[in-house]
Coordinates of C-alpha atoms (C1' of nucleotides) in Angstrom, one line a residue:
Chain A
X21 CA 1.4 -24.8 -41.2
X22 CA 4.3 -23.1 -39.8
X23 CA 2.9 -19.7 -41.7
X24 CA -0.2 -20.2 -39.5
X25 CA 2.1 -20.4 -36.2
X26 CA 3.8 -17.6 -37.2
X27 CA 1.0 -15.7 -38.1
X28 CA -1.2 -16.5 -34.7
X29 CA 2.0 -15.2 -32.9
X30 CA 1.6 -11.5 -33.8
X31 CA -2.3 -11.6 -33.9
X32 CA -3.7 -9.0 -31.4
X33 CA -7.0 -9.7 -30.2
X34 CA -10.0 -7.6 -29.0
X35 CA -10.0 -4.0 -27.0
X36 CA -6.6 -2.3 -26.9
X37 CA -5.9 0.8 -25.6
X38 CA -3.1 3.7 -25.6
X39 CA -1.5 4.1 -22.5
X40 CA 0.9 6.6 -21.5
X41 CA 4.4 5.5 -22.5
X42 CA 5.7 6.2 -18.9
X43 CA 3.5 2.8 -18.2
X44 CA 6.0 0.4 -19.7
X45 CA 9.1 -0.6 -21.2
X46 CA 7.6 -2.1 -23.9
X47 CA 3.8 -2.0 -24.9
X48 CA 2.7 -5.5 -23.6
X49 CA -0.7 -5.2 -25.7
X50 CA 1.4 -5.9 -28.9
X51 CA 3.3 -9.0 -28.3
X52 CA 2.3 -12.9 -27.5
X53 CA 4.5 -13.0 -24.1
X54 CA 3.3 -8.9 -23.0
X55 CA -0.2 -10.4 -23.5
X56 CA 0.8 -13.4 -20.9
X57 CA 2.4 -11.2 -19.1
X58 CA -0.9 -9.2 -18.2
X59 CA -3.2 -12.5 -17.6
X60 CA -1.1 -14.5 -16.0
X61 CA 0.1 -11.2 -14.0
X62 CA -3.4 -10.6 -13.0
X63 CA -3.8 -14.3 -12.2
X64 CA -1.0 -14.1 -9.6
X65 CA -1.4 -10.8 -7.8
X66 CA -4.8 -11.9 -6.8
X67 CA -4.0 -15.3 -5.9
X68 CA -0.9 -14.4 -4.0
X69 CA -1.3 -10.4 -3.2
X70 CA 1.2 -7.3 -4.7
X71 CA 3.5 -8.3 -1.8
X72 CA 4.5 -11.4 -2.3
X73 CA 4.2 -10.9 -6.5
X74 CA 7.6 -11.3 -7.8
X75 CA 8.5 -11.3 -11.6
X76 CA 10.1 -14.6 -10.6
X77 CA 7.3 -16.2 -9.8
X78 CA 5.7 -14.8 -12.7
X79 CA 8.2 -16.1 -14.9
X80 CA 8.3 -19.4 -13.7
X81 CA 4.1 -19.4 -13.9
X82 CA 4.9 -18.5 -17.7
X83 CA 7.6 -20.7 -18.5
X84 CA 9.5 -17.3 -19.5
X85 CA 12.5 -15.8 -17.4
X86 CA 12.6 -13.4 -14.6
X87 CA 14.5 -11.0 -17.0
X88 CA 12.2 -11.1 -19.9
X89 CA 9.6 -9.5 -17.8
X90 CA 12.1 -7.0 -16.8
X91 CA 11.9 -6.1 -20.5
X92 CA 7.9 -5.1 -20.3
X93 CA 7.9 -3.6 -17.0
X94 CA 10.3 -1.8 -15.1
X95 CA 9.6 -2.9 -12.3
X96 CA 5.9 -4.5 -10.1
X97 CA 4.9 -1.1 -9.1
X98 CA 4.8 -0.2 -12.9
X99 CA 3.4 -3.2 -14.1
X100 CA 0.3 -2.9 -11.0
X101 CA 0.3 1.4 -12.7
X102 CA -0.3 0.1 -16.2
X103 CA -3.3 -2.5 -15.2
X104 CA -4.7 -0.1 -13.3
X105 CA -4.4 2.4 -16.1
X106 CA -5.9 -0.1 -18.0
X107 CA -8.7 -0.5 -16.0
X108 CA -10.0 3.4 -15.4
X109 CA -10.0 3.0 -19.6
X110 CA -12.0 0.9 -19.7
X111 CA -14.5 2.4 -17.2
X112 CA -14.1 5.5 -18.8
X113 CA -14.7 3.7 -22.4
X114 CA -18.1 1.6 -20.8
X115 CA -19.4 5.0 -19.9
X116 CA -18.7 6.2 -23.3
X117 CA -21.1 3.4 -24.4
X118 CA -23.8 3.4 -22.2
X119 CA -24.4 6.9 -21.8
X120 CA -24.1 7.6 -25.6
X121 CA -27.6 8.7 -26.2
X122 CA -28.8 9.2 -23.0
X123 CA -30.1 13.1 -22.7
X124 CA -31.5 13.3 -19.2
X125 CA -28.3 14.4 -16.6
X126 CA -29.8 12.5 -13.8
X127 CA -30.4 8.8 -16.0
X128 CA -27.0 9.8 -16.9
X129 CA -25.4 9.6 -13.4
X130 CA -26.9 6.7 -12.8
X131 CA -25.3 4.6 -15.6
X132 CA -22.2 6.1 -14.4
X133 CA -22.6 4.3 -11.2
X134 CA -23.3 1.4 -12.6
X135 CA -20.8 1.3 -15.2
X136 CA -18.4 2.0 -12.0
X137 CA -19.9 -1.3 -10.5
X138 CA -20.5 -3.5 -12.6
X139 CA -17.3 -2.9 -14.6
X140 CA -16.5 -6.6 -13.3
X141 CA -19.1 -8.3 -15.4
X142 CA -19.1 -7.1 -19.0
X143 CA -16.9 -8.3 -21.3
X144 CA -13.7 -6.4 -23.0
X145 CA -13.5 -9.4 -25.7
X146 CA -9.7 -9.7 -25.1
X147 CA -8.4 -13.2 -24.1
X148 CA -5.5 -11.9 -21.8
X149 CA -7.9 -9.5 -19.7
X150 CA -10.1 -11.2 -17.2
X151 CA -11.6 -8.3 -15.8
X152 CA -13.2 -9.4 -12.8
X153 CA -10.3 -10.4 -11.5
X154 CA -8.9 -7.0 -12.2
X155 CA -11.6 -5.5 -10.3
X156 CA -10.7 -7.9 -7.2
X157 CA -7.1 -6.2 -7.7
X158 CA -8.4 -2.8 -8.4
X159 CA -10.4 -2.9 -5.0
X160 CA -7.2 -4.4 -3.2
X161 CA -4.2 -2.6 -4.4
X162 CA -4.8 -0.2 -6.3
X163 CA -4.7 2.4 -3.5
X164 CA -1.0 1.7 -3.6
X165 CA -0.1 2.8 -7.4
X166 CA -0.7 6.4 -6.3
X167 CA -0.1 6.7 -2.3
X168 CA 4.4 6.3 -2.7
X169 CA 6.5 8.4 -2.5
X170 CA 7.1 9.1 -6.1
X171 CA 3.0 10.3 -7.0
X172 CA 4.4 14.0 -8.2
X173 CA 7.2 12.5 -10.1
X174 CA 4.8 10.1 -11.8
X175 CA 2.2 12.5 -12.0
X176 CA 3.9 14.4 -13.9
X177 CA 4.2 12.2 -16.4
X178 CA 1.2 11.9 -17.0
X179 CA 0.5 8.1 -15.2
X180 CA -2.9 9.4 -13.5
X181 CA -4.1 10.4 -16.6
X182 CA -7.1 8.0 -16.9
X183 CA -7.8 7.9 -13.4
X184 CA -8.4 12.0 -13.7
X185 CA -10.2 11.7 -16.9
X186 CA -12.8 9.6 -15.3
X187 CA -13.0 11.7 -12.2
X188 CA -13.5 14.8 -14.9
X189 CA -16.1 12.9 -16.6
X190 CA -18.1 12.4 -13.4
X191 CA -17.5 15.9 -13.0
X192 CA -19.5 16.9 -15.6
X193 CA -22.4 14.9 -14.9
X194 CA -22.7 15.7 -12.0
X195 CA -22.8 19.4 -12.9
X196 CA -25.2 18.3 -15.5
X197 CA -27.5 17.8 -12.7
X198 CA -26.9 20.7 -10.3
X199 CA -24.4 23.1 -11.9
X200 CA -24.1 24.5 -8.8
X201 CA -23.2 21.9 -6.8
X202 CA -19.8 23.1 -5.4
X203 CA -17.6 19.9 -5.0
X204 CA -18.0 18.1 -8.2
X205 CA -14.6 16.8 -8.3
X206 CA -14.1 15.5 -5.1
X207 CA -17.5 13.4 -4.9
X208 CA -16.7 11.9 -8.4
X209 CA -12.8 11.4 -6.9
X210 CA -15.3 10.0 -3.5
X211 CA -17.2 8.1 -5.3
X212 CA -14.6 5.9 -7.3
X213 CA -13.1 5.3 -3.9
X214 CA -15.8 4.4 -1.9
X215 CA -17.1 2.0 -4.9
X216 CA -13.9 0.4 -3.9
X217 CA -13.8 0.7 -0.3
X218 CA -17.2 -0.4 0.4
X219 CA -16.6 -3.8 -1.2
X220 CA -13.5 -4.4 0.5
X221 CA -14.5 -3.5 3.8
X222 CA -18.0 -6.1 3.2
X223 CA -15.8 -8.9 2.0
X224 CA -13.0 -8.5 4.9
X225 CA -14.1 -5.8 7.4
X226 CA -17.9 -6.0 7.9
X227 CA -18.3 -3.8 10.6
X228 CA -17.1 -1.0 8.2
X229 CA -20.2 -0.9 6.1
X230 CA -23.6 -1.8 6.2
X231 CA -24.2 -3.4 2.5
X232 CA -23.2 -6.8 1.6
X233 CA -21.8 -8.3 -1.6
X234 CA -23.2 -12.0 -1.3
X235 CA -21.3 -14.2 -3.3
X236 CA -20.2 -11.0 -5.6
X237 CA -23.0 -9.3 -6.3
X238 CA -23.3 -5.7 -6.0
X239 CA -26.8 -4.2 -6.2
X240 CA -26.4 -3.1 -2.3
X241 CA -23.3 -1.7 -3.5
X242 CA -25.5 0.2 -6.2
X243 CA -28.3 1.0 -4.2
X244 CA -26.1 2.7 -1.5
X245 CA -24.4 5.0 -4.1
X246 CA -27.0 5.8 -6.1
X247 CA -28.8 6.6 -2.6
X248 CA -25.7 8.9 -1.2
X249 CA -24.8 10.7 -4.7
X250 CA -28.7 11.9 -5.6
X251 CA -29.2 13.2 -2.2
X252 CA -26.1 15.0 -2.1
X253 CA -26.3 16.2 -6.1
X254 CA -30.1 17.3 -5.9
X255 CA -31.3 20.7 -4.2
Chain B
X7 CA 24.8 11.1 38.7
X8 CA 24.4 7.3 37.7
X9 CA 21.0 7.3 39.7
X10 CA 19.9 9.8 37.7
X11 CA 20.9 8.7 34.4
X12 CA 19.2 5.1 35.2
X13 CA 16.3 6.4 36.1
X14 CA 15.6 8.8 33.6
X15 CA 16.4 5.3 31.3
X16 CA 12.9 4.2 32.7
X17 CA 10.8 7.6 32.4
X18 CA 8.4 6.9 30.3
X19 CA 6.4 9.9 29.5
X20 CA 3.4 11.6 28.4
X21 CA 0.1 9.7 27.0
X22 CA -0.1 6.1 26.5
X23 CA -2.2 3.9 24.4
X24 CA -3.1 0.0 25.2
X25 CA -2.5 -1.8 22.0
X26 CA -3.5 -5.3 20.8
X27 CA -0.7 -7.5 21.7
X28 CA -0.4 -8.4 18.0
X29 CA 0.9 -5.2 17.2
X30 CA 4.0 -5.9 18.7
X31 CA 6.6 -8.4 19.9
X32 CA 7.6 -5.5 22.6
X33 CA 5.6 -3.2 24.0
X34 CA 7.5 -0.1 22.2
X35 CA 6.0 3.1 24.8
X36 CA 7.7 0.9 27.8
X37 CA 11.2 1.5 26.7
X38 CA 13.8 4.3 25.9
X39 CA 14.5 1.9 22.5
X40 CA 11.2 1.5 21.8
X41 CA 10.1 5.4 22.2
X42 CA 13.2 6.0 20.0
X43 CA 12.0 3.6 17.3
X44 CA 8.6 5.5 17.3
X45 CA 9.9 8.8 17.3
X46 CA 12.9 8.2 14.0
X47 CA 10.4 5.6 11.9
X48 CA 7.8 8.6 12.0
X49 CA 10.3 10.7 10.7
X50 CA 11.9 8.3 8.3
X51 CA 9.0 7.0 7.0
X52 CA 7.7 10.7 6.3
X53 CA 10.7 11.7 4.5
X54 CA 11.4 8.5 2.5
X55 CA 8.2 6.5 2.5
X56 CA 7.2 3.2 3.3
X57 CA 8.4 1.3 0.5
X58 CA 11.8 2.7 0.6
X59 CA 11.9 2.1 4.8
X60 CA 14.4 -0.2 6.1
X61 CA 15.0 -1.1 9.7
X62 CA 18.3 -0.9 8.5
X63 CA 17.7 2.2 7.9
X64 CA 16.1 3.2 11.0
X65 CA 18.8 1.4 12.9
X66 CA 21.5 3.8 11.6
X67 CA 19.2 6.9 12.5
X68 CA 19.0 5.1 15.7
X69 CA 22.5 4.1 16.2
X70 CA 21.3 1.0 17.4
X71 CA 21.3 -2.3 15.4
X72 CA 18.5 -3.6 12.6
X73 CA 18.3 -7.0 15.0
X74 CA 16.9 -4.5 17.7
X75 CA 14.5 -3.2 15.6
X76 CA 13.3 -6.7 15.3
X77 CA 13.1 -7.1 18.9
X78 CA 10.1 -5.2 18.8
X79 CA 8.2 -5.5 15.4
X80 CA 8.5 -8.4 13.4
X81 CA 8.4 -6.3 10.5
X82 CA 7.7 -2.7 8.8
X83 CA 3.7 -3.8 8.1
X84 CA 3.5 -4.8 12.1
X85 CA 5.0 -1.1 13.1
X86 CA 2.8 0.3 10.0
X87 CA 0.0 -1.2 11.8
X88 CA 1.1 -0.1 15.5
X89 CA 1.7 3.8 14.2
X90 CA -2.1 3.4 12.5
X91 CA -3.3 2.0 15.6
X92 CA -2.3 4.5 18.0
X93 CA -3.5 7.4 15.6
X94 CA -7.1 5.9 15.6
X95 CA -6.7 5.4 18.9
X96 CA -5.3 9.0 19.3
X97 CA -8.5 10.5 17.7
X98 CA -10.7 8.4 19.3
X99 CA -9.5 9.9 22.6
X100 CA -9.7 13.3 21.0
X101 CA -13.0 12.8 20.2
X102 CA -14.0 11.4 23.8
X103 CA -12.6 14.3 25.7
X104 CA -14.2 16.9 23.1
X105 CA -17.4 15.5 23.4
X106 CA -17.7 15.1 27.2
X107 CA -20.6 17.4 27.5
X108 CA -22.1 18.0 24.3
X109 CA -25.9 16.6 24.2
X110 CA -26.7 18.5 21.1
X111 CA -26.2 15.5 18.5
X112 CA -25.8 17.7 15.3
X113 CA -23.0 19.6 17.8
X114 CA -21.3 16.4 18.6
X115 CA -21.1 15.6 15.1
X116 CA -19.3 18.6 14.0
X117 CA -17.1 17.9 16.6
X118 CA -16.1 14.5 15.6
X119 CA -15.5 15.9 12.1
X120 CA -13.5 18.7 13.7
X121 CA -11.6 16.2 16.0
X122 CA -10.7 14.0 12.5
X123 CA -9.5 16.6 10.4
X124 CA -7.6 18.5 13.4
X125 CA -5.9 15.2 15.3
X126 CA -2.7 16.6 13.5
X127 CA -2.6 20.4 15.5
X128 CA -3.3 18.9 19.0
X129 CA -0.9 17.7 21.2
X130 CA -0.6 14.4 22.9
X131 CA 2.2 15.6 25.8
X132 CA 4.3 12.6 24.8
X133 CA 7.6 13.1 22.8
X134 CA 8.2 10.6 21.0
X135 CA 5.2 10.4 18.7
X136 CA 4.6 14.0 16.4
X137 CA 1.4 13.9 15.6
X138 CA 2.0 16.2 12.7
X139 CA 4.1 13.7 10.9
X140 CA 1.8 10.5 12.2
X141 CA -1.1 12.6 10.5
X142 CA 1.2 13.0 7.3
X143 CA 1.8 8.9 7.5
X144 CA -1.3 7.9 8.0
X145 CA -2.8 10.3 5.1
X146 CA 0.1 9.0 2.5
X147 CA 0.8 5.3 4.1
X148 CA -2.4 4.0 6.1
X149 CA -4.6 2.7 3.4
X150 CA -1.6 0.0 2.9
X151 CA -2.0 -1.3 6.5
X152 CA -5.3 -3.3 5.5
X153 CA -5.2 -3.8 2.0
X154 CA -2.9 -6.4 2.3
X155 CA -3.6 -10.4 1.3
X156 CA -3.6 -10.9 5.3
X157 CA -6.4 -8.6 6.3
X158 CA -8.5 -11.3 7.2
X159 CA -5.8 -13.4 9.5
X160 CA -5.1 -9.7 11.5
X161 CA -8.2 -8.5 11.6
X162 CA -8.8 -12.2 13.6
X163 CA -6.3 -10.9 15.8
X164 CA -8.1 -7.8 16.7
X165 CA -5.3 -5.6 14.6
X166 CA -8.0 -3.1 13.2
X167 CA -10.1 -2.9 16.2
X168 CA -9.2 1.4 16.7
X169 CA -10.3 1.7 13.5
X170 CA -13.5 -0.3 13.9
X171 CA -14.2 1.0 17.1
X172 CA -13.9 4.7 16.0
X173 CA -16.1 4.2 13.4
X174 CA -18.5 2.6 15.9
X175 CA -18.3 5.6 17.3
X176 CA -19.1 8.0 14.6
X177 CA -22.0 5.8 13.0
X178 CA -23.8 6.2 16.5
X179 CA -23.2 9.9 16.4
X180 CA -24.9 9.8 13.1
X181 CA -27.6 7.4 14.3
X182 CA -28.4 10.4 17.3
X183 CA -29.2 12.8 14.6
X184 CA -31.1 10.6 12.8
X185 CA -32.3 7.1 13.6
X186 CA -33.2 6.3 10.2
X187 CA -30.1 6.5 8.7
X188 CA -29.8 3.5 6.5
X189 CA -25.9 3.0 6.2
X190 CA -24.4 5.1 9.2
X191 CA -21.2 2.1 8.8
X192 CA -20.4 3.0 5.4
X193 CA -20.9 7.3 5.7
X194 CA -18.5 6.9 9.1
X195 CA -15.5 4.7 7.4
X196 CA -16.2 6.8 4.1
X197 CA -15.9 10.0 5.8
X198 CA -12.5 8.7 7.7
X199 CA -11.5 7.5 4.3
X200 CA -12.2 10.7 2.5
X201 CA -10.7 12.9 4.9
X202 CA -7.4 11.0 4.3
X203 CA -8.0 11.2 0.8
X204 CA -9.6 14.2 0.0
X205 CA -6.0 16.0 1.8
X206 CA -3.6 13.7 -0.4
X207 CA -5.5 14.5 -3.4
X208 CA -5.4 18.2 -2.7
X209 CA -1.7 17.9 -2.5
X210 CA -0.6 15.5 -4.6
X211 CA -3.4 15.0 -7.6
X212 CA -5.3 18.6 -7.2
X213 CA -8.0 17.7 -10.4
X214 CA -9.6 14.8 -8.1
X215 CA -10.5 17.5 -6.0
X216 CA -12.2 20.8 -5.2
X217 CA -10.6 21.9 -2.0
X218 CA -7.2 23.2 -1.3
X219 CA -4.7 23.2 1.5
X220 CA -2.3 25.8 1.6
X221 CA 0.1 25.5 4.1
X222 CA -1.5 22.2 5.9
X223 CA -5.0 24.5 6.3
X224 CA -7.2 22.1 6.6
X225 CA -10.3 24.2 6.9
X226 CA -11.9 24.2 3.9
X227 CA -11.9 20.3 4.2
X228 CA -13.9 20.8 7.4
X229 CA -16.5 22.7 5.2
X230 CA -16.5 20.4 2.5
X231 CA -16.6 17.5 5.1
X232 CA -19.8 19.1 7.2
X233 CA -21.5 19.8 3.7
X234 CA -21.7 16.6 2.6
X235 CA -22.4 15.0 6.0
X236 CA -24.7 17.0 7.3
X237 CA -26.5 16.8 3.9
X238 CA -27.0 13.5 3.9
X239 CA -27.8 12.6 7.1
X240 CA -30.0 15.4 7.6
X241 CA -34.0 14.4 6.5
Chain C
dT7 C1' 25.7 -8.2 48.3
dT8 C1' 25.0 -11.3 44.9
dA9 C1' 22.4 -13.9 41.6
dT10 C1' 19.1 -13.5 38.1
dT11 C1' 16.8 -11.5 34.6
dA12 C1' 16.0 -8.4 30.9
dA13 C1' 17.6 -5.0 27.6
dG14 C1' 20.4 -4.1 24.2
dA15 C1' 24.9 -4.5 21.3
dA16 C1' 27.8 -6.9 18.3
dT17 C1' 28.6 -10.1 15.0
dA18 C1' 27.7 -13.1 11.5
dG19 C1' 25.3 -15.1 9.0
dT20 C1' 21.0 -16.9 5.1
dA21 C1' 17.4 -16.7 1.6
dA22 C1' 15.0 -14.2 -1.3
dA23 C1' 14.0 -10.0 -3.9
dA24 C1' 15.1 -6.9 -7.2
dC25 C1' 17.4 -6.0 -10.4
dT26 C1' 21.5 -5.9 -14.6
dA27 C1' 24.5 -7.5 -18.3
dT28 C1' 25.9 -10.5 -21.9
dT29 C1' 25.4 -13.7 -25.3
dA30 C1' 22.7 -16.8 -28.0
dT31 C1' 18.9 -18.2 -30.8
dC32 C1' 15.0 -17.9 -33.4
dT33 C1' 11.6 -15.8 -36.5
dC34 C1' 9.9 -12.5 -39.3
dT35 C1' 10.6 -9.2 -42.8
dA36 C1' 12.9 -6.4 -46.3
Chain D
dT6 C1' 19.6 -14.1 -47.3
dA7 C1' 20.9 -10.5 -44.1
dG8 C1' 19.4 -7.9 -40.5
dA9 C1' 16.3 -6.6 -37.0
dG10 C1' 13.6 -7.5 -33.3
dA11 C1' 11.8 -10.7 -29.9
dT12 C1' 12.8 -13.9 -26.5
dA13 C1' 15.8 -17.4 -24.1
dA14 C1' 19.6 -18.7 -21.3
dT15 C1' 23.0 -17.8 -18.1
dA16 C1' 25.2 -15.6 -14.7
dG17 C1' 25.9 -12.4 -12.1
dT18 C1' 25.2 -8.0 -8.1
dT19 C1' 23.1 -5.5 -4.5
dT20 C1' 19.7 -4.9 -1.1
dT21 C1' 16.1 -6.5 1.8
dA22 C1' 14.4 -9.1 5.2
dC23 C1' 15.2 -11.6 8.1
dT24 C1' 17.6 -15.3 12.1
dA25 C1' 20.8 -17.0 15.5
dT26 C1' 24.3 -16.6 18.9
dT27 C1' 27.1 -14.6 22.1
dC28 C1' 28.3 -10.8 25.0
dT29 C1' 27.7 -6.8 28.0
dT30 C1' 25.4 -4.0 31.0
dA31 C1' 21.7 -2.4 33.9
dA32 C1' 17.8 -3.3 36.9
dT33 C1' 15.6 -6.1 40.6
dA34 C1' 14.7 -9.4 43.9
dA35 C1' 16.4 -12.5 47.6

DNA sequence: TTATTAAGAATAGTAAAACTATTATCTCTA
DNA sequence: TAGAGATAATAGTTTTACTATTCTTAATAA
């Protein structure tokens, strides 16, 4: 009995991925409490907001301490860096999937978007990651991991990384398409943050937009990207 | 010599912007204090950054106390939403006077694109707000002002109405060049979004982008910025 | 001229946030 | 069974983000 307790404590369930080390203290993925950490961590920012998210009150939602958390993350900012690490991954790795034997540039770009999207709804098969929640937090904070004061320090250490690997891998199909299309980068950079913007502005400032997102759901969302990236991509 | 000391006390100078009441406790452009606290947060906040921005801080700069910052913002987000305010409202003005007698819609459109990216070189004849440094806050600190857990309670309180009403404005500009433009909303707040982003990208994360901006230049951004309107709203 | 008001200064707090350090305990593994 | 690693428990410190109160001075209105 207690060999099956102690065994279930160091079991690591479902998608993992390598982040840069820069993104932690300690790799959360591999422990029981760094695995609470990230869902309950989740949990809270949306429910309360990155302001008012305190490792306190993460700890005391845990039944942990305030200085165990301290051990996993340096601090909130790099615990809000890794999940949003975390998340560009596992855009990056739905891509990977969907788009695996798809030949035809422009069907290509179009999966993209809607991996982008619909990110929310398909399943990592990891307990602690619920991520449509993190895609609440990635539209509503994100922005802040890389507009401080610190972006070149943490640049440079390679924190972006997945964020720019995504953006590179939009790139390309987009240059797939039109190979002379002359601002690959910054529409696939556009694009990422206007699949962000756009919900956030229909769920909080309407008169921003002109799609809605009733009761979560996204095909506007869809329809206006796919709508703004083929007539800007195509000759 | 008193008389003229007092008096220049109450000069208040250069442009001035009406601002939601809620963007204040005090009226900040009506007082020496207040002009002063403009003029040093801009600074401070450009050379430290929000999160590390105290009205301690400021205070010190100031040589005044932290309980008089408090005597006219409740906090740093209220004064991070007054500086945003008064740039929206800044361009807004730009764009007004710059478009006075332009009937060729394509023209005018340009011109709002022009007035965006520009706000920064123009002066507003007031000296306590640089517009340089606002341009540099807004760019690196502005996105923070909404994505907050209290959007919805401020924007009830009219907080983001520049911002609204500016993009009001460009969506109609886009409308006059073509009617049928299905989401003139979402191409006006994405291309105020994008020319934030596109410049802090350029600067700070160079691979999410294509353009570059060497020595604050900001003209290939206007290139890149026409392209892609025009492009898209063009049939 | 004086009384009143408003602006700002000075002082002195508090509560919470954001950490750090130390020691103890517990469990797994060698 | 000893040692390592993970987590807990405890107890701090410093800084931030405020609030409250009193005092002084300047502007203004009667």
């Amino acid at each position: 009995m207690t060999f099956v307790i102690s065994k279930l404590y160091n079991v690591i369930t479902g998608i993992k991925f390598s982040l840069n080390d820069s993104l932690y203290s300690r790799d959360p993925q591999n422990t029981e409490l760094g695995q609470r950490i990230l869902k309950h961590s989740i949990n809270l920012i949306d429910e309360i907001g990155l302001e008012d998210f305190t490792f306190k009150k993460l700890a005391l939602e845990i039944e942990s301490t305030e200085a165990s958390m301290y051990r996993y993350f340096e601090n909130k900012h790099q615990l809000l860096l890794f999940l949003t690490s975390w998340y560009w991954q596992w855009v990056q790795y739905l891509i990977s999937i969907h788009t695996l034997n798809i030949d035809d540039p422009e069907r290509r770009l179009k999966i993209i978007i809607k991996s982008i999207i619909n990110a929310t709804s398909e399943n990592a098969l990891n307990e602690y990651i619920n991520e449509s929640l993190l895609h609440r937090i990635i539209i509503n904070e994100s922005s802040k991991a890389y507009h401080t004061h610190a972006v070149d320090e943490e640049n440079k250490h390679g924190i972006f990384s997945s964020y720019k690997e995504l953006a590179e891998t939009i790139a390309r199909a987009i240059l797939a398409i039109n190979p002379s299309f002359p601002y690959p980068h910054s529409l696939a950079s556009n694009m990422l943050e206007m699949a962000k913007n756009q919900v956030h502005f229909a769920q909080h400032l309407p008169r921003l937009t002109d799609i809605k997102v009733p009761k979560g759901d996204l095909s506007e969302l869809e329809t206006m990207m796919e709508f703004f990236v083929m007539k800007l991509v195509k000759d």
